[in-house]
Amino acid sequence: MSETRALPTVFQLAYLASAVLFIVGLKFLSSPARARRGNLMAAIGMAVATAATLGVLWMPGGGFHNQGLIVAGIVIGAALGTAGARWVQMTQMPQMVALLNGFGGGAAALISTGDFLHAAFHGERLSGTAVASTILGCIIGSLSFSGSLVAFGKLQGIISERAITSPLQKVINGVLFFAILATVAGIAARGGSTWFLALLIEALLFGVLMVIPIGGADMPVVISLLNSFTGLAVAATGFALTNNALIISGTLVGASGTLLTTLMCKAMNRSLANVLFAGVGAGPVAAPGAPGSAAAKPVREIGVDDAAVLLSNIQSLIVVPGYGMAVAQAQHAVRELADQLAQRGVEVKYAIHPVAGRMPGHMNVLLAEANVPYDQLFDLDQINPEFEHTDVALVIGANDVVNPAARTDRQSPIYGMPILDADKAQHVIVIKRSLNPGFAGIDNPIYYDPRTLMLFGDAKGVVARLVEAMKAAA
Amino acid sequence: MSATAINQLYVFVLAVFVGFEVISKVPVVLHTPLMSGTNAIHGIVMLGGVLVLGTADTPVLVALGFTAVVFGAMNLFGGFVVTDRMLEMFKKKPRDKR
C-alpha cells in the first residue's frame, strides 16, 4: 500500500521545506540568544508539514476517510499536550520530557501496527522493506513507550526511584528477548496479524523490564536513550509510509539522543551496558549517621551567621548545585544569595556537572528559571581550572559529583568519573541535611577535609537564613 | 530493494550526518531544551497517525490510528510549548541593577 501514499509534488516540496526548517531550527539552538527563534522555526516547519498532509486528505478523489476523527484527534492531543506543557514545573521537566517522548514512541508503535494490519486485512503483500520497518517501528516504539512511562513513574515518585532488581530478572529478560526474536521470525515467515500483536505486547513488556532496574541517578542516560529510540521508531514509520519528512525528523532526533546518551555515559565514566544492566543504586539508602560510616570521623561545622560573615569577606565564589538543591526548591534562594554577594563585589560563578540533574542540562534550566544569567553557568571543563584560585566553593545538595575519591580511590565505585574539583578551592562550604552518603551510597572524603566547613540543614532554609544574615549585616 | 527504498536509505544516512553535525554544536547549557525540542520534532509522527487513520476502514484500524493521532499531537504540541517556556527563561545577562 505504501506506493499509493506517494504524495503529489507540491506536498513533497512542502515536506522538503519543513525538513529545512527543522534543521535550521536546530542550528539556531546552538546559541541561547537565538534558541527560542529556532524552536519557533521548527514549529513553523511542523505547521507546514501538517498543512500539506491535511491538504492531501481533503484532495478530491484522494480516497481518504475519517477526516472528522483526524481533526478531533489532533485537537484533543493538542489540548492535552499544551495544558500539560503549561502547568508543568521546571523541576518536573525530566518526567514531562519522558512522558511526551513515550507518547511519540507509542504513536510510532501504533502506526507500524496499523500499517501491518491494514495490509494483512486487505490481503496485500508488503515489501521486504515495509515489513522490516514496521517490525522495527513496532519494537523500538513500544519499548520507548513503556520504558518512558516507567521512567516517568520513577521520576514522579510513583515507582521507587531505586534500582529494582531481582535474581530472576536476567532469566526473564533472556526468555523475552528470544520470544521477540522468534516472533520476528514468525512475521518474516509471513505470519499474520496475531504474530504482530504478540510482538507489540512483548516489546511493551521488554521496555518495562529494561527501565525498572535502573536507579534514579542514571535517569539522564535513560531519558536520552529513550529519546533516541523514539526518533528511530519514527524514522522506521517513515520508511513504512514512504514519507521522507518522517525519516528526516526521526533520524535527527535519533542522532541527538544518541549523542546525549554518549555524553551522559562519559560524564559518569560508565558504559551504556553498565548503566542499563548493572542495577547501580539498588542498595538500601543508608540511615542518617549509619554506624561505621560517617559518624566516626571528625568534621568541622559552621553556623549560618559565621558562614554569612565568611562569605561577605571573600572575592570569589563558585556555587556547585546538585539535584538536592532542586529537590529542596532552593534555586531562587541561591540566586538571592548570589545577588547579595555580587553587591559586595564577590564574583559568583556556577559549576554545573553534566549529570547534576535528572536529565541532560536540567540544572541549567532550573537556574535559568531562577533568573541566573546563563553566562554565569560553567560546565566541568571550563570551571575546573578555576577552583584553586577561588576563595569558597559552596556545595549545595551535590555529593557524588564533588567526591575526590573518584580521582584517587581505585576501590571506589565512582573511580574515574569526571568530578568538579570543589576540594581544590581555598575553602569548601557544604550545605547538607546530614552526613548521609549520596545516591550511590558512597562516603565522601570532601566532608572530612580540614578545609571543608559543614553547614547542616535544609538547603532552602539555610540559604534563606544566609541571605537574611547578610541583609541584616549590610 | 526497490529504488524507493534505496532512496529512503540515502535520506536516512545523510540525515544521520546532518543530525550529528548540527546537534554536536549545541552547548551544554541548552541540552534540556534541545532534548524537549527534538522531542517535539519527532512529534511529526502525528502525521503518520493521520495517514493511517485516513486509510483506516475497520474499527481496529480506526482505533489504532485515532490513538496514534492523539499521542502524536500530545507529543508535538506539548514538546513545542514546553521548549518555548524553557527558552524564554534563557535571557541575556540582566545588567539592569535597579
mmCIF file of C-alpha atoms in Angstrom, chain A residues 3 5 22-23 26-27 29-32 35-36 39 42-43 46 49-50 53 57 64-66 69-70 73-74 76-78 80-82 85-88 90 93 97 100-101 103-104 106-108 110-111 113-114 117-118 121-122 129 145 223-224 227 230-231 234 238-239 241-249 251-253 255-256 259-260 263 359-362 364-365 368-369 373-375 379, chain B residues 1-2 4-58 60-95 97:
data_model
loop_
_atom_site.group_PDB
_atom_site.id
_atom_site.type_symbol
_atom_site.label_atom_id
_atom_site.label_comp_id
_atom_site.label_asym_id
_atom_site.label_seq_id
_atom_site.Cartn_x
_atom_site.Cartn_y
_atom_site.Cartn_z
ATOM 1 C CA GLU A 3 3.199 3.307 -3.086
ATOM 2 C CA ARG A 5 0.623 7.005 -0.479
ATOM 3 C CA PHE A 22 13.769 21.645 11.324
ATOM 4 C CA ILE A 23 17.472 21.624 10.541
ATOM 5 C CA LEU A 26 18.171 23.012 15.418
ATOM 6 C CA LYS A 27 21.131 25.079 14.227
ATOM 7 C CA LEU A 29 19.555 26.091 19.184
ATOM 8 C CA SER A 30 23.318 26.401 19.434
ATOM 9 C CA SER A 31 23.109 29.908 20.857
ATOM 10 C CA PRO A 32 20.965 30.766 23.874
ATOM 11 C CA ALA A 35 17.383 29.323 20.535
ATOM 12 C CA ARG A 36 13.811 30.469 21.037
ATOM 13 C CA ASN A 39 12.176 26.382 18.289
ATOM 14 C CA ALA A 42 10.829 24.090 13.885
ATOM 15 C CA ALA A 43 7.205 24.678 14.931
ATOM 16 C CA MET A 46 5.724 21.311 11.636
ATOM 17 C CA ALA A 49 4.133 19.576 7.073
ATOM 18 C CA THR A 50 0.790 19.241 8.849
ATOM 19 C CA THR A 53 -0.712 16.279 4.939
ATOM 20 C CA LEU A 57 -6.537 14.165 2.914
ATOM 21 C CA PHE A 64 -9.188 9.092 2.339
ATOM 22 C CA HIS A 65 -11.738 8.857 5.124
ATOM 23 C CA ASN A 66 -12.194 9.718 8.808
ATOM 24 C CA LEU A 69 -11.875 11.940 13.537
ATOM 25 C CA ILE A 70 -8.467 13.152 12.415
ATOM 26 C CA GLY A 73 -7.698 13.574 17.448
ATOM 27 C CA ILE A 74 -5.376 16.465 16.718
ATOM 28 C CA ILE A 76 -7.695 16.523 21.751
ATOM 29 C CA GLY A 77 -3.973 15.741 21.677
ATOM 30 C CA ALA A 78 -3.053 19.400 21.198
ATOM 31 C CA LEU A 80 -3.814 17.776 26.465
ATOM 32 C CA GLY A 81 -0.227 18.374 25.401
ATOM 33 C CA THR A 82 -0.433 22.165 25.623
ATOM 34 C CA ALA A 85 3.304 21.795 28.991
ATOM 35 C CA ARG A 86 1.916 24.973 30.505
ATOM 36 C CA TRP A 87 1.368 23.648 34.003
ATOM 37 C CA VAL A 88 4.473 21.543 34.455
ATOM 38 C CA MET A 90 10.687 23.168 35.773
ATOM 39 C CA MET A 93 10.857 18.685 33.305
ATOM 40 C CA VAL A 97 10.010 15.001 28.568
ATOM 41 C CA LEU A 100 5.951 13.272 25.808
ATOM 42 C CA ASN A 101 8.676 11.043 24.451
ATOM 43 C CA PHE A 103 3.631 9.186 23.609
ATOM 44 C CA GLY A 104 5.716 9.713 20.481
ATOM 45 C CA GLY A 106 3.594 4.820 21.395
ATOM 46 C CA ALA A 107 2.287 6.593 18.320
ATOM 47 C CA ALA A 108 5.096 5.105 16.209
ATOM 48 C CA LEU A 110 0.600 2.025 16.772
ATOM 49 C CA ILE A 111 1.295 3.370 13.281
ATOM 50 C CA THR A 113 0.949 -1.967 13.791
ATOM 51 C CA GLY A 114 -1.819 -0.213 11.876
ATOM 52 C CA LEU A 117 -2.688 -4.863 9.936
ATOM 53 C CA HIS A 118 -4.054 -2.770 7.069
ATOM 54 C CA PHE A 121 -6.715 -7.247 6.370
ATOM 55 C CA HIS A 122 -6.613 -6.403 2.669
ATOM 56 C CA THR A 129 11.494 -3.042 3.413
ATOM 57 C CA PHE A 145 6.540 3.936 25.184
ATOM 58 C CA ILE A 223 15.896 9.633 29.049
ATOM 59 C CA SER A 224 18.465 10.414 26.357
ATOM 60 C CA ASN A 227 14.582 9.924 23.178
ATOM 61 C CA THR A 230 11.551 7.265 19.688
ATOM 62 C CA GLY A 231 13.409 9.149 16.973
ATOM 63 C CA VAL A 234 9.588 7.495 13.905
ATOM 64 C CA GLY A 238 8.763 6.972 7.709
ATOM 65 C CA PHE A 239 10.246 4.029 5.798
ATOM 66 C CA LEU A 241 4.872 5.021 4.940
ATOM 67 C CA THR A 242 7.386 6.161 2.271
ATOM 68 C CA ASN A 243 7.473 9.547 3.933
ATOM 69 C CA ASN A 244 10.797 11.411 3.871
ATOM 70 C CA ALA A 245 9.640 14.056 6.357
ATOM 71 C CA LEU A 246 9.207 11.354 8.986
ATOM 72 C CA ILE A 247 12.541 9.753 8.109
ATOM 73 C CA ILE A 248 14.448 13.030 8.364
ATOM 74 C CA SER A 249 12.839 14.258 11.580
ATOM 75 C CA THR A 251 16.712 10.497 12.305
ATOM 76 C CA LEU A 252 17.647 13.984 13.557
ATOM 77 C CA VAL A 253 16.165 13.075 16.933
ATOM 78 C CA ALA A 255 21.191 11.382 16.327
ATOM 79 C CA SER A 256 20.565 13.926 19.074
ATOM 80 C CA LEU A 259 24.877 11.994 21.178
ATOM 81 C CA LEU A 260 23.408 12.952 24.553
ATOM 82 C CA LEU A 263 27.854 12.405 26.707
ATOM 83 C CA MET A 359 18.223 14.867 32.512
ATOM 84 C CA PRO A 360 20.961 16.470 30.412
ATOM 85 C CA GLY A 361 21.163 20.199 31.107
ATOM 86 C CA HIS A 362 18.420 20.059 33.747
ATOM 87 C CA ASN A 364 20.869 24.931 33.758
ATOM 88 C CA VAL A 365 17.124 25.181 33.214
ATOM 89 C CA ALA A 368 17.682 29.954 34.371
ATOM 90 C CA GLU A 369 14.211 29.799 35.878
ATOM 91 C CA PRO A 373 22.186 34.635 33.735
ATOM 92 C CA TYR A 374 23.418 31.792 31.566
ATOM 93 C CA ASP A 375 26.873 33.304 31.190
ATOM 94 C CA ASP A 379 30.492 23.211 32.666
ATOM 95 C CA MET B 1 15.420 -3.428 -2.514
ATOM 96 C CA SER B 2 13.295 -1.155 -4.634
ATOM 97 C CA THR B 4 12.283 3.941 -3.443
ATOM 98 C CA ALA B 5 13.762 2.001 -0.545
ATOM 99 C CA ILE B 6 17.296 2.826 -1.685
ATOM 100 C CA ASN B 7 16.436 6.498 -1.917
ATOM 101 C CA GLN B 8 14.949 6.397 1.555
ATOM 102 C CA LEU B 9 18.120 4.814 2.822
ATOM 103 C CA TYR B 10 20.123 7.680 1.305
ATOM 104 C CA VAL B 11 17.887 10.203 3.035
ATOM 105 C CA PHE B 12 18.287 8.327 6.305
ATOM 106 C CA VAL B 13 22.070 8.102 6.162
ATOM 107 C CA LEU B 14 22.507 11.738 5.156
ATOM 108 C CA ALA B 15 20.146 12.801 7.942
ATOM 109 C CA VAL B 16 22.308 10.900 10.438
ATOM 110 C CA PHE B 17 25.302 13.007 9.415
ATOM 111 C CA VAL B 18 23.376 16.268 9.396
ATOM 112 C CA GLY B 19 21.922 15.386 12.795
ATOM 113 C CA PHE B 20 25.268 14.716 14.446
ATOM 114 C CA GLU B 21 26.806 17.780 12.809
ATOM 115 C CA VAL B 22 24.088 20.207 13.882
ATOM 116 C CA ILE B 23 23.480 18.815 17.330
ATOM 117 C CA SER B 24 27.090 18.470 18.426
ATOM 118 C CA LYS B 25 27.274 22.278 18.299
ATOM 119 C CA VAL B 26 24.532 22.772 20.883
ATOM 120 C CA PRO B 27 26.095 23.973 24.175
ATOM 121 C CA VAL B 28 25.629 22.030 27.401
ATOM 122 C CA VAL B 29 23.546 24.880 28.834
ATOM 123 C CA LEU B 30 20.825 24.130 26.297
ATOM 124 C CA HIS B 31 20.754 20.353 26.486
ATOM 125 C CA THR B 32 17.365 20.135 28.165
ATOM 126 C CA PRO B 33 15.628 22.418 25.641
ATOM 127 C CA LEU B 34 17.481 20.531 22.906
ATOM 128 C CA MET B 35 16.001 17.316 24.148
ATOM 129 C CA SER B 36 12.467 18.652 24.511
ATOM 130 C CA GLY B 37 12.805 20.469 21.176
ATOM 131 C CA THR B 38 13.904 17.367 19.291
ATOM 132 C CA ASN B 39 11.167 15.586 21.205
ATOM 133 C CA ALA B 40 8.689 17.985 19.627
ATOM 134 C CA ILE B 41 10.215 17.372 16.202
ATOM 135 C CA HIS B 42 9.581 13.643 16.432
ATOM 136 C CA GLY B 43 6.003 14.677 17.194
ATOM 137 C CA ILE B 44 5.772 14.696 13.398
ATOM 138 C CA VAL B 45 4.823 11.067 13.988
ATOM 139 C CA MET B 46 1.339 12.536 14.387
ATOM 140 C CA LEU B 47 1.241 12.814 10.587
ATOM 141 C CA GLY B 48 1.942 9.105 10.296
ATOM 142 C CA GLY B 49 -1.079 8.571 12.518
ATOM 143 C CA VAL B 50 -3.087 10.876 10.270
ATOM 144 C CA LEU B 51 -2.159 8.794 7.214
ATOM 145 C CA VAL B 52 -3.054 5.529 8.979
ATOM 146 C CA LEU B 53 -6.362 6.916 10.222
ATOM 147 C CA GLY B 54 -7.064 8.418 6.808
ATOM 148 C CA THR B 55 -6.942 4.975 5.187
ATOM 149 C CA ALA B 56 -8.470 3.047 8.108
ATOM 150 C CA ASP B 57 -11.560 1.073 7.108
ATOM 151 C CA THR B 58 -12.101 -1.256 10.045
ATOM 152 C CA VAL B 60 -9.489 -1.818 14.830
ATOM 153 C CA LEU B 61 -7.529 0.358 12.426
ATOM 154 C CA VAL B 62 -9.636 3.411 13.267
ATOM 155 C CA ALA B 63 -8.922 2.863 16.961
ATOM 156 C CA LEU B 64 -5.189 2.392 16.321
ATOM 157 C CA GLY B 65 -4.982 5.412 14.029
ATOM 158 C CA PHE B 66 -7.009 7.657 16.309
ATOM 159 C CA THR B 67 -4.903 6.788 19.359
ATOM 160 C CA ALA B 68 -1.753 7.376 17.329
ATOM 161 C CA VAL B 69 -3.005 10.821 16.253
ATOM 162 C CA VAL B 70 -3.847 11.801 19.847
ATOM 163 C CA PHE B 71 -0.499 10.529 21.157
ATOM 164 C CA GLY B 72 1.394 12.221 18.361
ATOM 165 C CA ALA B 73 -0.428 15.528 18.829
ATOM 166 C CA MET B 74 0.306 15.490 22.576
ATOM 167 C CA ASN B 75 3.962 14.858 21.802
ATOM 168 C CA LEU B 76 4.072 17.578 19.149
ATOM 169 C CA PHE B 77 2.199 20.411 20.868
ATOM 170 C CA GLY B 78 3.424 19.606 24.364
ATOM 171 C CA GLY B 79 7.005 19.491 23.116
ATOM 172 C CA PHE B 80 6.995 22.837 21.358
ATOM 173 C CA VAL B 81 5.163 24.662 24.156
ATOM 174 C CA VAL B 82 7.391 23.328 26.906
ATOM 175 C CA THR B 83 10.546 24.103 24.912
ATOM 176 C CA ASP B 84 9.370 27.637 24.303
ATOM 177 C CA ARG B 85 8.683 28.079 28.013
ATOM 178 C CA MET B 86 12.213 26.977 28.839
ATOM 179 C CA LEU B 87 13.967 29.013 26.180
ATOM 180 C CA GLU B 88 12.111 32.116 27.243
ATOM 181 C CA MET B 89 13.988 31.880 30.539
ATOM 182 C CA PHE B 90 17.416 31.882 28.927
ATOM 183 C CA LYS B 91 17.695 35.618 28.788
ATOM 184 C CA LYS B 92 20.717 37.770 28.286
ATOM 185 C CA LYS B 93 22.578 38.935 31.335
ATOM 186 C CA PRO B 94 20.216 41.192 33.302
ATOM 187 C CA ARG B 95 22.678 44.053 33.765
ATOM 188 C CA LYS B 97 20.593 46.624 38.599
#
